[in-house]
Backbone as a chain_set.jsonl record, in Angstrom:
{"seq": "MSDDAFPRDPEAPEPTWPPAPPEPPRPPAYTPGSAQPRLNRPVHERYPQIRPTSGYGDPRITRTGPGPGAGTEQEPERSSKLSARLALALTVVIGQLWGLTIVVDEWMAGDTGTAWWGAGFLVLSFLVVLGLWAIDPKDR", "coords": {"N": [[-37.291, -18.639, 38.302], [-34.557, -16.762, 36.841], [-33.662, -13.295, 37.367], [-31.904, -12.053, 35.585], [-31.295, -11.696, 32.166], [-29.144, -12.647, 30.786], [-27.232, -14.97, 32.063], [-24.318, -15.052, 34.276], [-21.076, -16.377, 33.549], [-19.919, -18.933, 35.497], [-17.205, -19.488, 35.792], [-15.877, -17.278, 35.007], [-13.745, -14.429, 35.705], [-14.242, -12.262, 38.496], [-15.798, -9.155, 37.861], [-14.228, -5.941, 38.035], [-14.628, -2.647, 39.219], [-13.665, 0.674, 39.03], [-12.285, -0.261, 35.793], [-9.037, -1.863, 35.674], [-6.012, 0.063, 34.921], [-4.331, -0.158, 31.777], [-1.337, -2.141, 31.342], [1.896, -0.6, 31.193], [3.912, -0.562, 28.19], [6.56, -2.899, 27.949], [10.113, -2.454, 27.802], [12.173, -3.847, 25.179], [14.228, -6.758, 25.591], [16.625, -6.502, 24.341], [18.354, -4.405, 22.017], [16.436, -3.388, 19.234], [16.868, -4.664, 15.869], [18.092, -6.942, 15.08], [17.276, -10.405, 14.912], [18.788, -11.96, 16.489], [19.942, -11.756, 19.684], [22.677, -11.584, 20.36], [23.897, -10.183, 18.372], [23.167, -7.629, 18.741], [24.63, -6.33, 20.615], [26.662, -3.699, 22.046], [29.05, -1.956, 19.924], [31.737, -1.984, 20.791], [31.784, -4.324, 22.326], [31.159, -6.267, 20.489], [33.244, -6.118, 18.643], [36.049, -6.286, 19.86], [38.638, -5.74, 18.923], [38.646, -3.384, 17.656], [39.679, -0.298, 18.37], [39.259, 2.909, 20.07], [41.069, 4.534, 18.779], [41.46, 3.449, 16.335], [42.096, 3.648, 12.915], [43.3, 6.207, 12.7], [45.356, 6.149, 14.5], [46.227, 3.605, 14.51], [48.691, 1.24, 14.123], [48.545, -0.786, 12.294], [47.37, 0.057, 9.987], [48.434, 1.108, 7.006], [48.015, 2.325, 4.554], [45.617, 4.505, 3.133], [42.67, 4.214, 1.403], [42.277, 3.771, -2.219], [44.936, 2.835, -4.507], [47.477, 4.747, -6.405], [46.299, 6.347, -9.316], [43.785, 5.28, -9.348], [40.442, 5.253, -10.381], [40.814, 6.632, -12.663], [40.551, 6.699, -16.248], [41.547, 3.784, -17.881], [41.645, 2.878, -20.522], [41.245, 5.13, -22.722], [40.631, 5.333, -25.427], [38.942, 3.207, -26.021], [36.816, 3.826, -24.304], [35.936, 6.238, -25.409], [35.051, 5.301, -27.903], [33.005, 3.542, -27.14], [31.285, 5.375, -25.943], [30.571, 6.985, -28.152], [29.315, 5.125, -29.712], [27.167, 4.522, -28.06], [25.819, 7.005, -27.969], [25.082, 7.203, -30.68], [23.362, 4.968, -30.876], [21.356, 5.715, -29.071], [20.357, 7.979, -30.418], [19.222, 6.739, -32.633], [17.29, 5.171, -31.4], [15.584, 7.169, -30.338], [14.817, 8.283, -32.724], [13.343, 6.095, -33.746], [11.219, 6.001, -31.897], [9.98, 8.442, -32.44], [9.335, 7.969, -35.132], [7.565, 5.812, -34.847], [5.464, 7.081, -33.542], [4.597, 8.792, -35.573], [3.854, 6.946, -37.554], [1.696, 5.55, -36.284], [-0.08, 7.662, -35.986], [-0.641, 8.298, -38.719], [-1.668, 5.827, -39.564], [-3.964, 5.624, -38.013], [-5.372, 7.784, -39.006], [-6.078, 6.828, -41.426], [-4.418, 6.79, -43.612], [-2.884, 4.587, -45.048], [-0.788, 4.075, -46.863], [1.342, 5.925, -46.276], [1.809, 5.075, -43.633], [2.86, 2.501, -44.135], [5.288, 3.174, -45.405], [6.479, 4.451, -43.219], [6.664, 2.305, -41.449], [8.554, 0.814, -42.836], [10.774, 2.533, -42.495], [11.151, 2.255, -39.764], [11.936, -0.437, -39.638], [14.304, -0.327, -41.079], [15.858, 1.419, -39.467], [16.08, -0.3, -37.267], [17.679, -2.248, -38.366], [20.006, -0.731, -38.775], [20.84, -0.331, -36.089], [21.342, -2.994, -35.448], [23.469, -3.472, -37.169], [25.367, -1.75, -36.079], [25.773, -3.034, -33.686], [27.001, -5.357, -34.605], [29.454, -4.529, -35.535], [31.822, -4.407, -33.874], [32.66, -7.118, -32.379], [34.346, -7.906, -30.296], [34.025, -6.185, -28.189], [31.978, -6.95, -26.612]], "CA": [[-36.592, -18.084, 37.156], [-33.605, -15.714, 37.206], [-33.994, -11.952, 36.915], [-30.949, -11.662, 34.596], [-31.551, -12.349, 30.842], [-27.882, -13.293, 30.391], [-26.567, -15.375, 33.271], [-22.886, -14.932, 34.243], [-20.308, -17.6, 33.487], [-19.395, -19.139, 36.867], [-15.736, -19.622, 35.794], [-15.28, -15.968, 34.623], [-13.277, -13.662, 36.856], [-15.137, -11.231, 39.036], [-15.522, -7.859, 37.302], [-13.831, -4.93, 38.944], [-14.961, -1.306, 38.74], [-13.321, 0.936, 37.645], [-11.359, -1.285, 35.239], [-7.646, -1.562, 35.92], [-5.364, 0.676, 33.798], [-3.511, -1.104, 31.003], [0.061, -2.124, 31.754], [2.759, 0.09, 30.234], [4.701, -1.53, 27.386], [7.908, -3.216, 28.493], [11.182, -2.307, 26.794], [12.679, -5.126, 24.763], [15.415, -7.209, 26.308], [17.754, -6.123, 23.535], [18.057, -3.314, 21.077], [15.945, -3.998, 17.968], [17.755, -4.576, 14.749], [18.418, -8.284, 14.684], [16.55, -11.427, 15.657], [19.761, -12.626, 17.37], [20.393, -10.734, 20.661], [24.139, -11.434, 20.429], [24.311, -9.241, 17.373], [22.689, -6.276, 19.124], [25.501, -5.805, 21.649], [27.405, -2.497, 21.578], [30.129, -2.215, 18.984], [33.004, -2.335, 21.484], [31.679, -5.691, 22.809], [31.16, -7.21, 19.359], [34.538, -6.047, 17.941], [37.044, -5.737, 20.803], [39.89, -5.373, 18.254], [38.577, -2.029, 17.152], [39.855, 0.601, 19.517], [38.827, 4.26, 19.705], [42.064, 5.224, 17.932], [41.575, 2.758, 15.037], [41.867, 4.516, 11.743], [44.32, 7.235, 12.57], [46.449, 5.857, 15.352], [46.458, 2.164, 14.497], [49.918, 1.001, 13.258], [48.338, -1.789, 11.284], [46.859, 0.776, 8.787], [49.543, 1.796, 6.355], [47.524, 3.136, 3.416], [44.202, 4.796, 3.157], [42.092, 4.367, 0.101], [42.884, 3.02, -3.349], [46.275, 3.237, -4.955], [47.609, 5.803, -7.385], [45.702, 6.133, -10.615], [42.479, 4.694, -9.188], [39.338, 6.072, -10.82], [41.109, 7.205, -13.96], [40.286, 5.768, -17.361], [42.725, 3.055, -18.318], [41.644, 2.768, -21.961], [40.433, 6.235, -23.133], [40.127, 5.11, -26.816], [37.758, 2.343, -25.891], [35.747, 4.586, -23.64], [35.301, 7.235, -26.347], [34.348, 4.551, -28.895], [31.72, 3.114, -26.58], [30.384, 6.562, -25.752], [30.064, 7.397, -29.467], [28.344, 4.096, -30.155], [25.959, 4.697, -27.232], [25.122, 8.203, -28.489], [24.424, 6.899, -31.957], [22.23, 4.082, -30.662], [20.303, 6.536, -28.465], [19.767, 8.775, -31.456], [18.413, 5.847, -33.431], [16.072, 4.799, -30.595], [14.72, 8.347, -30.302], [14.215, 8.366, -34.077], [12.335, 5.075, -33.845], [10.055, 6.39, -31.167], [9.35, 9.467, -33.225], [8.746, 7.339, -36.344], [6.436, 5.015, -34.394], [4.371, 8.039, -33.306], [4.079, 9.275, -36.891], [3.224, 5.777, -38.24], [0.424, 5.295, -35.643], [-0.986, 8.761, -36.32], [-1.057, 8.093, -40.086], [-2.544, 4.65, -39.638], [-5.293, 5.953, -37.407], [-6.025, 8.708, -39.911], [-6.513, 6.097, -42.603], [-3.438, 6.94, -44.701], [-2.049, 3.384, -44.878], [0.447, 4.162, -47.671], [2.396, 6.602, -45.469], [2.055, 4.216, -42.556], [3.742, 1.432, -44.538], [6.637, 3.838, -45.546], [7.012, 4.67, -41.846], [7.086, 0.962, -40.895], [9.823, 0.509, -43.489], [11.767, 3.362, -41.833], [11.444, 1.638, -38.434], [12.695, -1.699, -39.849], [15.623, 0.125, -41.511], [16.566, 1.905, -38.307], [16.433, -1.436, -36.455], [18.857, -2.926, -39.017], [21.186, 0.114, -38.488], [21.293, -0.656, -34.746], [21.89, -4.333, -35.507], [24.785, -3.3, -37.793], [26.278, -1.126, -35.056], [26.06, -4.033, -32.716], [27.874, -6.366, -35.22], [30.677, -3.931, -35.997], [32.905, -4.803, -33.01], [32.201, -8.219, -31.466], [35.183, -8.099, -29.096], [33.638, -5.298, -27.102], [30.849, -7.522, -25.858]], "C": [[-35.684, -16.934, 37.556], [-34.082, -14.381, 36.671], [-33.132, -11.515, 35.755], [-31.196, -12.416, 33.304], [-30.315, -13.1, 30.39], [-27.148, -13.686, 31.659], [-25.009, -15.326, 33.127], [-22.216, -16.27, 34.193], [-19.718, -17.777, 34.888], [-17.857, -19.202, 36.916], [-15.078, -18.266, 35.373], [-14.819, -15.178, 35.84], [-14.312, -12.591, 37.275], [-14.833, -9.891, 38.428], [-15.127, -6.795, 38.366], [-14.216, -3.556, 38.351], [-14.268, -0.286, 39.564], [-12.322, -0.068, 37.109], [-9.908, -0.849, 35.504], [-6.987, -0.898, 34.71], [-4.503, -0.341, 33.058], [-1.975, -0.995, 31.461], [0.887, -1.384, 30.762], [3.559, -0.935, 29.427], [6.117, -1.704, 28.013], [8.951, -3.016, 27.423], [11.708, -3.681, 26.398], [13.987, -5.485, 25.545], [16.663, -6.864, 25.59], [17.36, -5.028, 22.588], [17.543, -3.914, 19.779], [16.959, -3.82, 16.823], [18.101, -5.973, 14.225], [17.611, -9.24, 15.498], [17.505, -12.108, 16.645], [20.271, -11.581, 18.371], [21.928, -10.55, 20.685], [24.676, -10.414, 19.422], [23.961, -7.766, 17.729], [23.504, -5.689, 20.267], [26.169, -4.468, 21.153], [28.635, -2.872, 20.762], [31.392, -2.645, 19.715], [32.938, -3.748, 22.101], [31.747, -6.663, 21.663], [32.537, -7.29, 18.713], [35.556, -5.498, 18.927], [38.355, -5.295, 20.151], [39.859, -3.967, 17.717], [38.63, -1.061, 18.369], [39.449, 2.02, 19.096], [39.811, 4.945, 18.777], [42.164, 4.54, 16.571], [41.297, 3.704, 13.946], [42.919, 5.573, 11.63], [45.542, 6.949, 13.455], [46.833, 4.399, 15.321], [47.669, 1.888, 13.583], [49.658, -0.025, 12.199], [47.865, -1.159, 9.966], [48.053, 1.531, 8.224], [49.115, 2.67, 5.189], [46.055, 3.377, 3.589], [43.686, 4.972, 1.767], [42.781, 3.609, -1.007], [44.229, 3.58, -3.724], [46.311, 4.338, -5.985], [47.013, 5.42, -8.692], [44.307, 5.544, -10.529], [41.396, 5.681, -9.638], [39.631, 6.757, -12.115], [40.85, 6.174, -15.081], [41.587, 5.088, -17.837], [42.856, 2.919, -19.847], [40.724, 3.883, -22.524], [39.893, 6.031, -24.567], [38.895, 4.234, -26.802], [36.565, 3.029, -25.319], [35.116, 5.558, -24.637], [34.546, 6.479, -27.456], [33.002, 4.036, -28.382], [30.738, 4.25, -26.363], [29.784, 6.986, -27.092], [28.995, 6.369, -29.936], [27.058, 4.201, -29.362], [25.157, 5.914, -27.66], [24.462, 7.935, -29.792], [23.213, 5.973, -31.792], [21.064, 4.836, -29.999], [19.584, 7.407, -29.442], [18.843, 7.978, -32.305], [17.122, 5.479, -32.716], [15.095, 5.963, -30.529], [14.028, 8.52, -31.654], [13.129, 7.286, -34.281], [11.086, 5.401, -33.058], [9.28, 7.485, -31.854], [8.64, 8.871, -34.414], [7.537, 6.503, -35.968], [5.245, 5.936, -34.127], [3.729, 8.515, -34.627], [3.344, 8.142, -37.582], [1.838, 5.562, -37.603], [-0.533, 6.408, -35.989], [-1.546, 8.629, -37.745], [-1.983, 6.892, -40.268], [-3.944, 4.944, -39.101], [-6.066, 6.96, -38.224], [-6.488, 8.07, -41.171], [-5.517, 6.156, -43.764], [-2.459, 5.752, -44.547], [-0.767, 3.425, -45.726], [1.587, 4.806, -46.919], [2.759, 5.718, -44.267], [3.053, 3.09, -42.915], [5.177, 1.972, -44.804], [7.268, 4.025, -44.194], [7.443, 3.316, -41.245], [8.376, 0.536, -41.546], [10.959, 1.274, -42.849], [12.157, 2.72, -40.482], [12.261, 0.351, -38.615], [14.159, -1.322, -40.275], [16.43, 0.634, -40.342], [16.963, 0.78, -37.352], [17.679, -2.12, -37.058], [20.088, -2.064, -38.85], [21.738, -0.214, -37.082], [21.915, -2.048, -34.704], [23.303, -4.304, -36.119], [25.786, -2.716, -36.852], [26.731, -2.238, -34.071], [27.102, -5.095, -33.284], [29.209, -5.852, -35.589], [31.888, -4.465, -35.19], [32.558, -5.842, -31.991], [33.122, -8.38, -30.283], [34.875, -7.147, -27.957], [32.463, -5.801, -26.269], [31.311, -8.419, -24.777]], "O": [[-35.989, -16.204, 38.5], [-34.8, -14.313, 35.673], [-33.571, -10.666, 34.979], [-31.3, -13.643, 33.319], [-30.429, -14.097, 29.676], [-26.503, -12.842, 32.28], [-24.465, -15.523, 32.041], [-22.743, -17.233, 34.751], [-19.083, -16.86, 35.408], [-17.27, -18.989, 37.977], [-13.853, -18.148, 35.39], [-15.444, -15.253, 36.898], [-15.119, -12.116, 36.475], [-13.671, -9.485, 38.465], [-15.669, -6.794, 39.471], [-14.136, -3.345, 37.141], [-14.3, -0.407, 40.789], [-11.581, -0.671, 37.885], [-9.592, 0.34, 35.552], [-7.336, -1.229, 33.577], [-4.002, -1.287, 33.666], [-1.474, 0.052, 31.873], [0.632, -1.505, 29.564], [3.849, -2.03, 29.908], [6.73, -0.762, 28.517], [8.726, -3.361, 26.263], [11.686, -4.599, 27.218], [14.701, -4.623, 26.057], [17.73, -6.927, 26.201], [16.177, -4.755, 22.383], [18.143, -4.857, 19.262], [17.794, -2.916, 16.85], [18.373, -6.139, 13.036], [17.281, -8.955, 16.648], [17.038, -12.78, 17.565], [20.95, -10.631, 17.981], [22.41, -9.462, 21.001], [25.761, -9.858, 19.596], [24.417, -6.823, 17.083], [23.123, -4.664, 20.835], [26.202, -4.198, 19.952], [29.183, -3.966, 20.899], [32.053, -3.591, 19.287], [33.995, -4.318, 22.375], [32.307, -7.751, 21.798], [32.969, -8.36, 18.285], [35.901, -4.32, 18.833], [39.115, -4.546, 20.765], [40.895, -3.405, 17.36], [37.752, -1.041, 19.231], [39.31, 2.3, 17.905], [39.424, 5.858, 18.047], [42.905, 5.023, 15.715], [40.356, 4.495, 14.024], [43.405, 5.821, 10.526], [46.634, 7.451, 13.188], [47.721, 3.997, 16.073], [47.662, 2.261, 12.411], [50.457, -0.153, 11.271], [47.959, -1.803, 8.921], [48.603, 2.441, 8.845], [49.786, 3.652, 4.871], [45.334, 2.541, 4.133], [44.203, 5.796, 1.013], [43.752, 2.89, -0.772], [44.606, 4.673, -3.302], [45.257, 4.82, -6.401], [47.187, 4.291, -9.151], [43.687, 5.323, -11.57], [41.462, 6.856, -9.278], [38.747, 7.431, -12.644], [40.925, 4.963, -14.873], [42.578, 5.749, -18.146], [43.954, 2.853, -20.399], [39.549, 3.622, -22.781], [38.804, 6.512, -24.88], [37.918, 4.505, -27.501], [35.438, 2.848, -25.781], [33.892, 5.68, -24.697], [33.507, 6.956, -27.914], [31.995, 4.084, -29.087], [29.532, 4.108, -26.568], [28.599, 7.313, -27.156], [27.945, 6.724, -30.47], [25.973, 3.998, -29.908], [23.928, 5.853, -27.709], [23.346, 8.408, -30.009], [22.187, 6.144, -32.451], [19.906, 4.604, -30.346], [18.369, 7.584, -29.354], [17.775, 8.463, -32.679], [16.036, 5.467, -33.295], [13.888, 5.756, -30.654], [12.845, 8.85, -31.734], [12.112, 7.548, -34.922], [9.983, 5.101, -33.516], [8.049, 7.467, -31.855], [7.488, 9.206, -34.692], [6.559, 6.488, -36.715], [4.116, 5.582, -34.465], [2.509, 8.617, -34.757], [2.28, 8.378, -38.154], [0.869, 5.402, -38.347], [-1.702, 6.138, -36.266], [-2.742, 8.813, -37.973], [-2.951, 6.943, -41.027], [-4.955, 4.55, -39.683], [-7.294, 6.997, -38.152], [-7.226, 8.689, -41.937], [-5.795, 5.59, -44.822], [-1.368, 5.895, -43.995], [0.244, 2.85, -45.323], [2.7, 4.28, -46.925], [3.937, 5.63, -43.922], [3.951, 2.763, -42.138], [6.158, 1.308, -44.47], [8.464, 3.787, -44.027], [8.49, 3.227, -40.603], [9.229, -0.052, -40.88], [12.036, 0.706, -42.671], [13.333, 2.66, -40.121], [13.173, 0.081, -37.834], [15.113, -1.969, -39.844], [17.61, 0.299, -40.236], [18.008, 0.845, -36.704], [18.599, -2.512, -36.339], [21.181, -2.627, -38.785], [22.948, -0.356, -36.906], [22.904, -2.264, -34.004], [24.207, -5.004, -35.662], [26.941, -3.14, -36.825], [27.9, -2.339, -33.7], [27.934, -5.627, -32.549], [30.077, -6.651, -35.94], [32.867, -4.923, -35.781], [32.2, -5.514, -30.86], [32.692, -8.974, -29.294], [35.419, -7.297, -26.864], [32.021, -5.135, -25.332], [30.493, -8.982, -24.049]]}, "num_chains": 1, "name": "protein.A"}
């Protein structure tokens, strides 16, 4: 009978003492960022047409940025109308939230008569928003 309670696997490699230090991690073959190594090349290799002077010394560039008048409002009347409508709708929504809070408080307190009047207010304010929406269908 063998002295060892757990016999060694005959195909296992011979143990070494002290254990060998772990291998240092190898750097990747390409710069991380894309699964395709061809996309990870330096910019001047990917785009040879871009020279260091591109942007200020390139004769192909004649204008920088958008044209005159860019960023200004083209229809100020429409913008002001939409802003006013948005402000009115937000006011109604805030009023609905406030009314819903009051209705729930009254309902939980047992005052169902006041709660029903509050529910009517909420329905009326919803109809006001619906009316605002129907006023100018060409703006949608």
